[in-house]
Coordinates of C-alpha atoms (C1' of nucleotides) in Angstrom, one line a residue:
Chain A
X120 CA 15.7 -4.8 8.5
X121 CA 14.7 -7.9 7.2
X122 CA 15.9 -10.3 10.0
X123 CA 15.8 -13.8 9.7
X124 CA 12.4 -15.1 11.6
X125 CA 11.2 -12.0 11.8
X126 CA 7.8 -11.6 10.0
X127 CA 7.4 -8.2 7.8
X128 CA 4.7 -7.1 5.7
X129 CA 5.1 -8.5 2.0
X130 CA 6.2 -6.1 -0.8
X131 CA 4.2 -3.3 -1.6
X132 CA 1.6 -3.6 1.4
X133 CA 1.4 -1.7 5.1
X134 CA 0.0 -0.7 7.8
X135 CA -1.7 2.2 8.9
X136 CA -1.3 3.1 12.1
X137 CA -2.8 5.7 14.5
X138 CA -2.3 8.4 14.5
X139 CA -2.8 8.2 10.7
X140 CA -5.3 6.1 10.7
X141 CA -7.5 8.7 12.0
X142 CA -7.0 10.9 9.3
X143 CA -7.9 8.3 7.2
X144 CA -11.1 8.1 9.1
X145 CA -11.6 11.7 8.4
X146 CA -11.0 11.3 4.7
X147 CA -13.8 8.2 4.4
X148 CA -15.7 10.2 6.7
X149 CA -16.0 13.1 4.4
X150 CA -16.7 11.6 1.6
X151 CA -19.6 9.6 3.1
X152 CA -21.2 12.8 4.1
X153 CA -20.8 15.0 0.6
X154 CA -21.8 12.0 -1.5
X155 CA -25.0 11.4 0.8
X156 CA -26.0 15.1 0.1
X157 CA -25.8 14.6 -3.7
X158 CA -27.8 11.5 -3.0
X159 CA -25.6 8.7 -3.7
X160 CA -25.6 5.3 -1.6
X161 CA -22.7 3.0 -0.8
X162 CA -22.6 -0.5 -2.6
X163 CA -20.2 -2.9 -0.7
X164 CA -18.3 -4.7 -3.1
X165 CA -16.4 -8.5 -3.0
X166 CA -12.6 -7.9 -3.0
X167 CA -12.4 -10.6 -5.9
X168 CA -14.6 -11.5 -9.0
X169 CA -14.3 -13.9 -12.0
X170 CA -11.3 -12.8 -13.5
X171 CA -13.4 -12.4 -16.9
X172 CA -15.3 -9.4 -15.2
X173 CA -11.9 -7.3 -15.3
X174 CA -10.6 -8.7 -18.4
X175 CA -14.0 -7.9 -20.5
X176 CA -14.2 -4.6 -18.5
X177 CA -10.6 -3.0 -18.9
X178 CA -9.7 -4.6 -21.7
X179 CA -7.1 -7.5 -22.6
X180 CA -4.3 -5.7 -23.5
X181 CA -4.2 -2.8 -20.9
X182 CA -1.2 -3.2 -18.7
X183 CA -3.4 -4.3 -15.8
X184 CA -5.2 -7.3 -16.9
X185 CA -2.1 -8.3 -19.3
X186 CA 0.5 -8.3 -16.3
X187 CA -0.8 -6.6 -13.0
X188 CA -3.6 -8.7 -11.6
X189 CA -3.5 -11.2 -8.7
X190 CA -4.9 -13.6 -10.1
X191 CA -5.4 -17.7 -9.2
X192 CA -7.6 -20.1 -9.7
X193 CA -10.1 -21.2 -6.9
X194 CA -10.1 -24.8 -6.3
X195 CA -9.7 -27.7 -3.8
X196 CA -8.0 -30.6 -5.5
X197 CA -4.7 -31.2 -4.3
X198 CA -5.2 -34.4 -5.1
X199 CA -5.2 -33.9 -8.5
X200 CA -2.3 -31.3 -8.6
X201 CA -0.2 -34.0 -7.3
X202 CA -1.2 -36.4 -10.0
X203 CA -0.9 -33.4 -12.7
X204 CA 2.6 -32.9 -11.5
X205 CA 3.3 -36.7 -11.5
X206 CA 2.4 -37.0 -14.9
X207 CA 4.6 -33.9 -15.7
X208 CA 7.5 -35.4 -14.4
X209 CA 7.1 -38.5 -15.9
X210 CA 6.5 -37.1 -19.4
X211 CA 10.0 -35.5 -19.0
X212 CA 11.6 -38.8 -19.1
X213 CA 8.8 -40.7 -21.4
X214 CA 11.5 -41.9 -23.6
X215 CA 12.7 -44.5 -21.8
X216 CA 10.5 -47.8 -21.5
X217 CA 10.2 -48.1 -17.5
X218 CA 8.9 -44.1 -17.7
X219 CA 6.7 -44.5 -20.6
X220 CA 4.5 -47.4 -18.3
X221 CA 4.8 -45.2 -15.3
X222 CA 3.5 -42.0 -17.6
X223 CA 0.4 -44.1 -19.1
X224 CA -0.4 -45.5 -15.3
X225 CA -0.5 -41.6 -14.4
X226 CA -2.0 -40.5 -17.2
X227 CA -4.9 -42.8 -17.0
X228 CA -5.2 -42.4 -13.3
X229 CA -5.6 -38.4 -14.0
X230 CA -7.9 -38.7 -16.6
X231 CA -10.5 -41.3 -14.6
X232 CA -10.2 -39.0 -11.7
X233 CA -10.4 -35.5 -13.8
X234 CA -13.6 -36.9 -15.5
X235 CA -15.0 -37.5 -12.0
X236 CA -14.3 -34.5 -10.2
X237 CA -16.2 -32.6 -13.3
X238 CA -19.2 -34.8 -12.8
X239 CA -19.4 -34.2 -8.9
X240 CA -19.0 -30.6 -10.1
X241 CA -15.8 -30.2 -8.0
X242 CA -14.3 -28.9 -11.3
X243 CA -15.7 -26.4 -14.0
X244 CA -17.2 -28.2 -17.2
X245 CA -15.7 -25.9 -19.8
X246 CA -15.2 -26.4 -23.6
X247 CA -11.1 -25.9 -23.1
X248 CA -11.1 -28.6 -20.3
X249 CA -13.3 -30.9 -22.7
X250 CA -11.2 -30.4 -25.4
X251 CA -8.0 -31.3 -23.1
X252 CA -9.2 -34.1 -22.2
X253 CA -10.1 -35.1 -25.6
X254 CA -6.6 -34.5 -26.7
X255 CA -5.1 -36.2 -23.6
X256 CA -6.9 -39.3 -24.2
X257 CA -5.5 -39.5 -27.9
X258 CA -1.8 -38.9 -26.3
X259 CA -2.8 -41.5 -24.2
X260 CA -3.4 -44.1 -26.8
X261 CA -0.5 -42.9 -28.6
X262 CA 1.4 -44.1 -25.9
X263 CA 0.0 -47.0 -25.5
X264 CA 1.1 -48.1 -29.1
X265 CA 4.5 -47.0 -28.8
X266 CA 7.0 -49.5 -30.5
X267 CA 10.6 -49.9 -30.6
X268 CA 10.0 -48.3 -34.2
X269 CA 8.5 -45.5 -33.0
X270 CA 10.7 -42.6 -33.8
X271 CA 12.3 -41.0 -30.6
X272 CA 11.6 -37.3 -31.5
X273 CA 7.5 -38.4 -32.1
X274 CA 7.8 -39.9 -28.7
X275 CA 9.5 -36.6 -27.2
X276 CA 7.1 -34.3 -29.1
X277 CA 4.1 -36.0 -27.8
X278 CA 5.5 -35.7 -24.6
X279 CA 5.4 -32.0 -24.7
X280 CA 2.0 -32.2 -26.1
X281 CA 0.9 -34.1 -22.7
X282 CA 3.0 -31.4 -20.5
X283 CA 1.3 -28.4 -22.1
X284 CA -2.2 -29.7 -22.5
X285 CA -2.0 -31.2 -18.7
X286 CA -0.9 -28.1 -17.6
X287 CA -4.1 -25.9 -19.1
X288 CA -6.4 -27.6 -17.7
X289 CA -8.6 -25.1 -15.3
X290 CA -9.0 -27.0 -12.1
X291 CA -11.5 -24.4 -10.9
X292 CA -12.6 -21.2 -11.2
X293 CA -10.2 -18.0 -12.3
X294 CA -10.8 -15.4 -9.7
X295 CA -8.9 -12.0 -9.6
X296 CA -8.2 -9.5 -6.8
X297 CA -10.0 -6.6 -7.7
X298 CA -7.6 -4.0 -9.5
X299 CA -10.3 -1.3 -9.3
X300 CA -14.1 -1.3 -8.4
X301 CA -16.2 0.0 -11.6
X302 CA -16.2 -3.6 -13.4
X303 CA -17.6 -4.7 -10.0
X304 CA -20.5 -2.0 -10.1
X305 CA -21.2 -2.5 -13.5
X306 CA -21.5 -6.6 -12.6
X307 CA -23.6 -5.9 -9.9
X308 CA -26.1 -3.2 -11.7
X309 CA -26.9 -6.0 -14.0
X310 CA -27.1 -9.0 -11.8
X311 CA -29.5 -6.9 -9.4
X312 CA -31.3 -5.7 -12.2
X313 CA -30.8 -2.3 -10.7
X314 CA -31.9 -0.9 -14.4
X315 CA -35.4 -1.1 -12.8
X316 CA -34.7 1.3 -10.4
X317 CA -36.3 4.6 -10.7
X318 CA -34.3 7.4 -11.7
X319 CA -30.0 7.3 -12.4
X320 CA -28.3 5.0 -10.0
X321 CA -26.2 6.8 -8.0
X322 CA -23.2 4.9 -6.1
X323 CA -20.3 4.7 -4.1
X324 CA -17.5 2.6 -2.6
X325 CA -14.5 2.4 -0.7
X326 CA -12.0 -0.2 0.0
X327 CA -8.7 -1.8 -0.9
X328 CA -7.8 -2.8 -4.4
X329 CA -4.6 -4.5 -5.8
X330 CA -2.5 -4.5 -8.4
X331 CA 1.1 -6.2 -8.3
X332 CA 3.3 -3.5 -9.5
X333 CA 6.6 -2.1 -8.5
X334 CA 5.7 -0.5 -5.1
X335 CA 6.8 3.5 -5.0
X336 CA 5.9 6.8 -3.5
X337 CA 1.8 7.0 -3.4
X338 CA 2.0 3.7 -5.1
X339 CA 1.0 0.1 -3.4
X340 CA 0.0 -3.3 -4.2
X341 CA -2.8 -2.8 -1.5
X342 CA -3.8 0.5 -2.6
X343 CA -7.3 2.0 -1.8
X344 CA -9.9 4.1 -3.4
X345 CA -13.0 6.1 -3.0
X346 CA -15.0 6.1 -5.7
X347 CA -18.7 7.2 -7.3
X348 CA -20.5 6.0 -10.3
X349 CA -23.7 7.2 -12.0
X350 CA -25.5 4.7 -14.4
X351 CA -29.0 4.8 -16.0
X352 CA -30.2 6.0 -19.5
X353 CA -29.3 9.4 -19.7
X354 CA -25.6 10.8 -20.8
X355 CA -26.8 14.3 -20.1
X356 CA -23.2 16.4 -19.7
X357 CA -24.7 18.1 -16.4
X358 CA -24.5 14.5 -15.0
X359 CA -20.8 14.3 -15.6
X360 CA -20.4 17.8 -14.2
X361 CA -22.6 17.4 -11.2
X362 CA -19.9 14.2 -10.8
X363 CA -16.9 16.7 -10.4
X364 CA -18.9 19.0 -8.5
X365 CA -19.5 16.2 -5.9
X366 CA -15.9 15.0 -6.0
X367 CA -14.5 19.0 -5.5
X368 CA -17.1 19.4 -2.6
X369 CA -15.6 16.2 -1.0
X370 CA -11.7 17.7 -1.6
X371 CA -13.1 21.0 -0.1
X372 CA -13.8 19.4 3.4
X373 CA -11.4 16.9 3.0
X374 CA -8.5 19.9 3.2
X375 CA -7.1 19.5 -0.3
X376 CA -7.3 22.8 -1.3
X377 CA -4.3 22.9 -3.5
X378 CA -5.4 20.7 -6.7
X379 CA -5.8 21.5 -10.3
X380 CA -8.9 19.7 -13.0
X381 CA -8.2 18.6 -16.2
X382 CA -10.9 17.5 -18.3
X383 CA -10.9 16.2 -22.3
X384 CA -12.9 14.3 -24.5
X385 CA -11.5 11.3 -26.2
X386 CA -14.6 11.0 -28.4
X387 CA -16.9 7.7 -28.7
X388 CA -16.8 4.4 -30.6
X389 CA -17.4 6.7 -33.9
X390 CA -14.8 8.9 -33.8
X391 CA -11.7 8.0 -31.6
X392 CA -10.9 5.1 -33.6
X393 CA -10.5 7.8 -36.8
X394 CA -8.1 9.8 -34.6
X395 CA -6.2 7.4 -33.4
X396 CA -5.4 6.4 -37.1
X397 CA -4.6 9.9 -37.8
X398 CA -2.5 10.2 -34.9
X399 CA -1.0 7.0 -35.9
X400 CA -0.1 8.3 -38.9
X401 CA 1.4 11.5 -37.9
X402 CA 3.6 9.4 -35.2
X403 CA 4.8 7.5 -38.2
X404 CA 6.2 10.6 -39.9
X405 CA 8.3 11.9 -37.3
X406 CA 8.8 8.1 -35.4
X407 CA 12.9 9.0 -35.9
X408 CA 12.2 12.0 -33.6
X409 CA 10.8 9.9 -30.8
X410 CA 12.2 8.1 -27.7
X411 CA 12.0 4.4 -27.8
X412 CA 9.1 4.3 -25.5
X413 CA 6.6 6.5 -27.6
X414 CA 7.8 4.8 -31.0
X415 CA 6.9 1.5 -29.5
X416 CA 3.4 2.9 -28.7
X417 CA 2.9 4.2 -32.0
X418 CA 1.7 0.5 -32.4
X419 CA 0.6 -0.5 -29.0
X420 CA -1.4 2.8 -28.0
X421 CA -0.9 5.9 -29.8
X422 CA -2.6 7.9 -27.6
X423 CA -0.1 7.3 -25.1
X424 CA 2.3 8.9 -26.9
X425 CA 0.5 12.4 -25.7
X426 CA 1.5 11.0 -21.9
X427 CA 5.1 11.4 -22.5
X428 CA 6.9 12.9 -20.0
X429 CA 10.5 12.9 -22.1
X430 CA 11.3 17.0 -22.3
X431 CA 12.6 16.4 -25.9
X432 CA 9.8 15.3 -26.9
X433 CA 7.2 17.9 -25.7
X434 CA 7.9 20.2 -28.6
X435 CA 6.9 17.6 -31.1
X436 CA 3.9 16.3 -29.4
X437 CA 2.4 20.0 -29.1
X438 CA 2.0 20.2 -33.2
X439 CA 0.5 16.9 -33.2
X440 CA -3.4 16.6 -34.1
X441 CA -5.7 17.4 -31.4
X442 CA -9.0 15.4 -30.8
X443 CA -11.0 17.8 -29.9
X444 CA -10.6 19.0 -33.4
X445 CA -11.7 15.3 -34.6
X446 CA -14.7 14.5 -32.8
X447 CA -17.9 13.5 -34.1
X448 CA -20.8 16.1 -34.0
X449 CA -22.2 14.6 -30.9
X450 CA -19.3 14.4 -28.9
X451 CA -18.0 17.9 -30.0
X452 CA -21.7 18.9 -28.8
X453 CA -21.3 17.1 -25.6
X454 CA -17.8 18.1 -25.2
X455 CA -18.8 21.5 -25.3
X456 CA -22.1 21.2 -23.2
X457 CA -20.1 20.0 -20.6
X458 CA -17.6 22.8 -20.2
X459 CA -20.8 24.9 -20.0
X460 CA -22.3 22.7 -17.4
X461 CA -18.7 23.6 -15.6
X462 CA -19.1 26.9 -15.9
X463 CA -22.2 26.9 -14.9
X464 CA -21.3 25.7 -11.7
X465 CA -18.4 27.8 -11.1
X466 CA -16.0 25.0 -11.5
X467 CA -12.7 26.4 -12.2
X468 CA -10.7 23.8 -14.6
X469 CA -8.2 23.2 -17.3
X470 CA -8.4 21.4 -20.8
X471 CA -5.8 19.0 -21.3
X472 CA -6.2 18.0 -24.8
X473 CA -3.2 15.1 -24.0
X474 CA -5.7 13.7 -21.2
X475 CA -6.1 9.9 -22.1
X476 CA -7.2 7.1 -20.3
X477 CA -5.8 3.7 -20.0
X478 CA -8.6 1.6 -19.6
X479 CA -11.1 0.7 -22.7
X480 CA -14.0 1.2 -21.2
X481 CA -13.8 5.4 -21.3
X482 CA -15.4 7.3 -23.9
X483 CA -16.0 10.7 -24.2
X484 CA -15.9 13.1 -20.8
X485 CA -12.6 12.1 -19.0
X486 CA -11.4 13.9 -16.2
X487 CA -8.3 14.1 -13.6
X488 CA -7.2 15.9 -10.4
X489 CA -3.8 16.5 -10.0
X490 CA -1.9 17.7 -6.3
X491 CA 1.5 18.6 -5.7
X492 CA 3.8 16.7 -3.5
X493 CA 2.7 13.0 -4.7
X494 CA 6.3 12.2 -6.6
X495 CA 6.2 11.1 -10.1
X496 CA 2.1 9.9 -9.4
X497 CA 0.6 13.4 -9.2
X498 CA -3.4 12.0 -10.1
X499 CA -5.2 12.1 -6.9
X500 CA -8.0 10.9 -8.9
X501 CA -9.4 9.6 -12.3
X502 CA -12.6 9.4 -13.7
X503 CA -14.7 9.4 -17.2
X504 CA -17.4 8.4 -19.0
X505 CA -18.2 5.0 -19.5
X506 CA -21.5 4.3 -21.9
X507 CA -21.8 1.0 -23.0
X508 CA -19.6 -0.8 -20.7
X509 CA -22.6 -2.2 -18.9
X510 CA -24.0 -3.8 -22.4
X511 CA -20.5 -4.7 -22.4
X512 CA -20.7 -6.9 -19.6
X513 CA -23.9 -8.8 -20.7
X514 CA -26.3 -5.9 -19.1
X515 CA -28.9 -3.6 -21.2
X516 CA -27.4 -0.5 -22.8
X517 CA -27.0 2.0 -19.8
X518 CA -24.5 5.3 -19.6
X519 CA -21.9 5.6 -17.2
X520 CA -19.6 7.9 -15.6
X521 CA -17.7 8.0 -12.4
X522 CA -14.6 8.7 -10.8
X523 CA -11.7 6.4 -8.6
X524 CA -9.5 8.6 -6.0
X525 CA -6.6 7.1 -4.8
X526 CA -7.0 7.7 -0.9
X527 CA -3.3 6.9 -0.6
X528 CA -2.5 9.9 -2.3
X529 CA -4.9 12.1 -1.1
X530 CA -3.6 11.1 2.3
X531 CA -0.1 12.1 1.2
X532 CA -1.4 15.1 -0.6
X533 CA -2.9 16.3 2.8
X534 CA 0.0 15.7 5.1
X535 CA 2.4 17.2 2.3
X536 CA 0.2 20.4 2.6
X537 CA -0.1 20.1 6.3
X538 CA -3.3 19.1 6.9
X539 CA -2.5 16.0 8.0
X540 CA -2.6 16.4 11.6
X541 CA -5.1 14.5 13.3
X542 CA -4.7 14.4 17.2
X543 CA -5.9 11.6 18.9
X544 CA -8.7 12.9 21.4
X545 CA -8.7 12.2 25.0
X546 CA -11.2 14.3 26.8
X547 CA -10.3 12.7 30.8
X548 CA -7.6 10.3 32.5
X549 CA -8.9 9.0 35.6
X550 CA -6.3 9.1 38.0
X551 CA -7.0 6.9 41.1
X552 CA -4.8 5.6 44.1
X553 CA -5.8 3.1 46.9
X554 CA -8.2 -0.1 46.8
X555 CA -11.2 2.0 47.6
X556 CA -10.9 4.4 44.9
X557 CA -11.0 2.0 42.1
X558 CA -14.6 1.0 42.7
X559 CA -15.4 5.0 42.0
X560 CA -12.7 5.3 39.0
X561 CA -14.6 2.3 37.3
X562 CA -18.0 3.9 37.9
X563 CA -16.5 7.8 37.2
X564 CA -15.4 6.3 33.8
X565 CA -18.4 4.6 32.7
X566 CA -20.3 7.5 33.7
X567 CA -18.1 9.7 31.6
X568 CA -17.9 7.6 28.3
X569 CA -21.9 7.4 28.6
X570 CA -22.1 10.9 28.1
X571 CA -19.7 10.6 25.0
X572 CA -16.4 11.7 26.7
X573 CA -13.2 9.8 25.4
X574 CA -12.2 8.6 28.5
X575 CA -8.9 6.6 29.7
X576 CA -8.4 4.2 33.1
X577 CA -5.7 2.8 34.4
X578 CA -5.9 -0.5 35.3
X579 CA -2.9 -1.0 37.3
X580 CA -3.0 0.8 40.5
X581 CA -0.4 3.8 40.2
X582 CA 1.1 7.0 42.3
X583 CA -0.7 10.1 41.0
X584 CA 2.8 11.4 39.8
X585 CA 3.1 8.2 37.7
X586 CA -0.6 8.6 36.6
X587 CA -0.6 12.1 35.6
X588 CA 2.3 12.0 33.7
X589 CA 0.9 9.5 31.6
X590 CA -2.2 11.9 31.3
X591 CA 0.1 14.2 30.1
X592 CA 1.6 12.3 27.9
X593 CA -1.4 10.7 26.1
X594 CA -3.2 14.1 25.6
X595 CA -5.3 14.5 27.8
X596 CA -7.5 17.4 28.4
X597 CA -8.8 16.8 32.2
X598 CA -7.6 14.1 34.7
X599 CA -10.1 13.2 37.3
X600 CA -8.1 12.1 40.7
X601 CA -9.6 9.7 42.9
X602 CA -7.7 9.0 46.2
X603 CA -9.2 8.2 50.1
X604 CA -10.6 12.0 50.1
X605 CA -12.5 12.1 46.9
X606 CA -14.0 8.6 48.1
X607 CA -15.1 9.9 51.8
X608 CA -16.5 13.1 49.9
X609 CA -18.1 11.3 47.1
X610 CA -16.6 14.4 45.1
X611 CA -13.8 14.3 41.9
X612 CA -11.0 16.4 41.8
X613 CA -11.0 17.7 37.9
X614 CA -7.9 19.2 36.7
X615 CA -7.5 21.3 33.8
X616 CA -4.3 19.8 32.6
X617 CA -3.1 22.7 30.6
X618 CA -3.4 25.1 33.1
X619 CA -3.0 23.1 36.3
X620 CA -6.6 24.8 37.3
X621 CA -8.4 22.4 39.7
X622 CA -11.5 22.3 41.4
X623 CA -13.5 19.8 43.9
X624 CA -16.7 18.6 42.0
X625 CA -19.2 16.1 43.5
X626 CA -19.5 13.1 41.9
X627 CA -23.1 13.6 40.6
X628 CA -22.4 16.9 39.0
X629 CA -19.4 15.8 37.0
X630 CA -20.6 15.1 33.8
X631 CA -22.7 18.3 33.8
X632 CA -19.2 20.1 35.1
X633 CA -17.2 19.0 32.1
X634 CA -20.1 19.7 29.7
X635 CA -20.2 23.0 30.6
X636 CA -16.6 23.3 30.2
X637 CA -16.8 21.3 26.8
X638 CA -15.8 24.3 24.7
X639 CA -12.5 24.4 26.2
X640 CA -12.0 20.5 25.1
X641 CA -11.8 21.2 21.8
Chain B
rG50 C1' 10.6 -6.3 -16.1
rU51 C1' 14.6 -2.0 -16.2
rG52 C1' 17.8 1.9 -13.6
rG53 C1' 19.9 4.1 -9.4
rG54 C1' 20.3 4.9 -3.6
rC55 C1' 20.2 2.7 1.1
rG56 C1' 20.4 -1.6 5.2
rU57 C1' 24.4 0.1 12.5
rA58 C1' 18.9 0.4 19.3
rG59 C1' 11.7 1.2 19.1
rC60 C1' 12.9 6.1 15.4
rU61 C1' 16.8 9.8 13.2
rC62 C1' 21.6 8.9 12.5
rA63 C1' 27.7 8.8 13.9
rG64 C1' 31.1 5.4 13.5
rU65 C1' 38.3 8.4 11.3
rC66 C1' 43.4 4.3 8.9
rG67 C1' 40.3 -2.8 9.8
rG68 C1' 41.4 -2.6 16.4
rU69 C1' 36.5 -3.8 23.0
rA70 C1' 28.9 -1.0 19.8
rG71 C1' 28.2 5.1 19.9
rA72 C1' 24.6 9.8 20.5
rG73 C1' 20.0 12.2 20.3
rC74 C1' 15.1 11.2 20.7
rA75 C1' 11.8 7.5 22.7
rU76 C1' 10.8 3.6 26.9
rC77 C1' 11.5 2.2 32.2
rG78 C1' 12.9 3.4 36.8
rG79 C1' 14.9 7.0 41.1
rA80 C1' 15.3 12.0 43.1
rU81 C1' 9.8 13.6 44.5
rU82 C1' 4.6 7.7 49.0
rG83 C1' -2.1 13.2 47.0
rU84 C1' -0.3 15.9 41.6
rG85 C1' 1.8 16.2 34.9
rG86 C1' 4.8 19.1 31.5
rA87 C1' 11.3 21.5 33.4
rU88 C1' 16.1 19.4 35.1
rC89 C1' 19.3 15.7 37.0
rC90 C1' 20.8 10.6 37.5
rG91 C1' 20.6 5.7 36.2
rA92 C1' 19.0 1.4 33.4
rG93 C1' 16.8 -1.7 29.5
rG94 C1' 17.3 -2.3 24.6
rG95 C1' 22.6 -4.4 18.9
rU96 C1' 23.3 -11.7 15.6
rC97 C1' 25.9 -3.8 12.7
rG98 C1' 20.0 -7.2 6.9
rU99 C1' 22.1 -12.5 5.8
rG100 C1' 26.0 -15.6 3.8
rG101 C1' 30.7 -16.3 2.9
rG102 C1' 35.8 -14.7 2.0
rU103 C1' 40.4 -12.1 3.5
rU104 C1' 42.7 -10.8 8.2
rC105 C1' 46.0 -12.2 14.3
rA106 C1' 41.5 -8.9 14.3
rA107 C1' 35.6 -7.0 10.1
rA108 C1' 30.3 -2.4 11.3
rU109 C1' 34.6 -1.1 8.1
rC110 C1' 37.6 -4.1 3.1
rC111 C1' 36.1 -8.2 -1.3
rC112 C1' 31.9 -11.5 -3.1
rA113 C1' 26.9 -13.4 -3.2
rU114 C1' 22.2 -12.7 -1.5
rC115 C1' 18.0 -10.7 1.3
rG116 C1' 14.9 -6.5 2.1
rC117 C1' 13.9 -1.5 1.8
rC118 C1' 13.4 3.5 -0.9
rC119 C1' 13.2 6.1 -5.7
rA120 C1' 12.7 6.2 -10.6
rC121 C1' 11.3 4.3 -15.5
rC122 C1' 7.4 1.2 -17.8
rC123 C1' 2.0 2.1 -16.9
rC124 C1' -1.8 3.8 -13.5
rA125 C1' -5.5 6.1 -9.2

RNA sequence: GUGGGCGUAGCUCAGUCGGUAGAGCAUCGGAUUGUGGAUCCGAGGGUCGUGGGUUCAAAUCCCAUCGCCCACCCCA
């Protein structure tokens, strides 16, 4: 229903309306409650970071970084942008005598202005910018020296140079809407010197993330995650197991009982590269039996071939070498201990040797939770160990493990499982009639709300017929009816809407009366 | 970026061979001026996604375009 002139939410983002928003609150509250019992505290992170934080953490050649991030330059230099566009436009036609002069003039102004802004601190003083400016200076000199004898191709090639260089200049810092939060947590851990805190640092977060992807079921451009991280000096598998235990306790409280837990180990910097090469070699041998996507992955990321869903590739994939058999001694012990720790906690899990992670920072323990009813995105939650990430971002050597749960998908799974019901609760509807009753209605509503009841008070005078009709449709448990009679006697007529039973209660005793019957409210 | 499906009332959807735009639910009002749910009566609500073409006549046929959904890639 895209009608001209009507606004609608942009592609891939959406409104979460009542009553569904109540389910969201329930889920998020469950997370807070459970995480708190495991000693986790909330960290509230910015929604955007310097682009490099994500490039460094996730890896430059991951899909997320290379094509799915919302990235922009943060600056306030419209005049320079306009100048740049002018330079580019003039450079396009620089071969003619007239435009040559215009290009020189614009480029000259651009260079002066740019230097000025850098001096003022309005533009970043970076090495690439310095190089670009020097190059433009040379180009300027070239154009000033152009004569009739200068070959046309040379002029055009230089003009092309100018366009490319001028467009490469960074006016501001590159920032990115966060596509995930682990990188931000690591950044914050370093920035605030959290390695000096006693014990492991246990943090959780929740909120929106952003990826510029084609939307589909359970996948949005603004999506939500609930996540938790443990950072510290220890990589004891007990931590990994406890994180998984906590995650499952949270899912229990949320009501997601139909789910599967998969675990795997993907090795470390020592043994994983060796395995990847082994796998690549094996895949090369059977290349012609694979689909086009998998063939491409042999070069780009052999581990992802294991993820293939193509039915015809499955038998072949089953014959491939498994990382569990090629882990180094330390990783083997770590993985074995993890499984022991899970058993110790009575956690039912499945090993999935094909479970690999897409992001560069993962190592050793990886895990995933799946649930039915999510379309082709059956993963609700993924996580793993990322020792070394903090160091990669310039911090001290630090171990880390955590998970991120797709809230949109958890909500979807709960709804599919019939556990998405979230009725708005309305305890009392105050129906009043007559000018004298309104002040009493205001008073009663305020008193009841003060006592913790959810109360609806109409502000237009309505016949009781209409008032009670509304009370019914709003799902109120009780109606308090106030008219001239009640005002005269300082009593309230209290009607239980479920069975139409009603009685008169003194105004002063109303709260006590409703409290006594609060079990009926539930 | 690639492929498929779908756009008619707030929602779910009919709409025949091209011939005045429909139903159910929802909303509002009335039957019922101190009492809700049921029933009955009534009302409002539409640029048939948008633009163009064919035609005496287009929701319907043709072209283009936009939007949404699902799937692939990839991922939570």
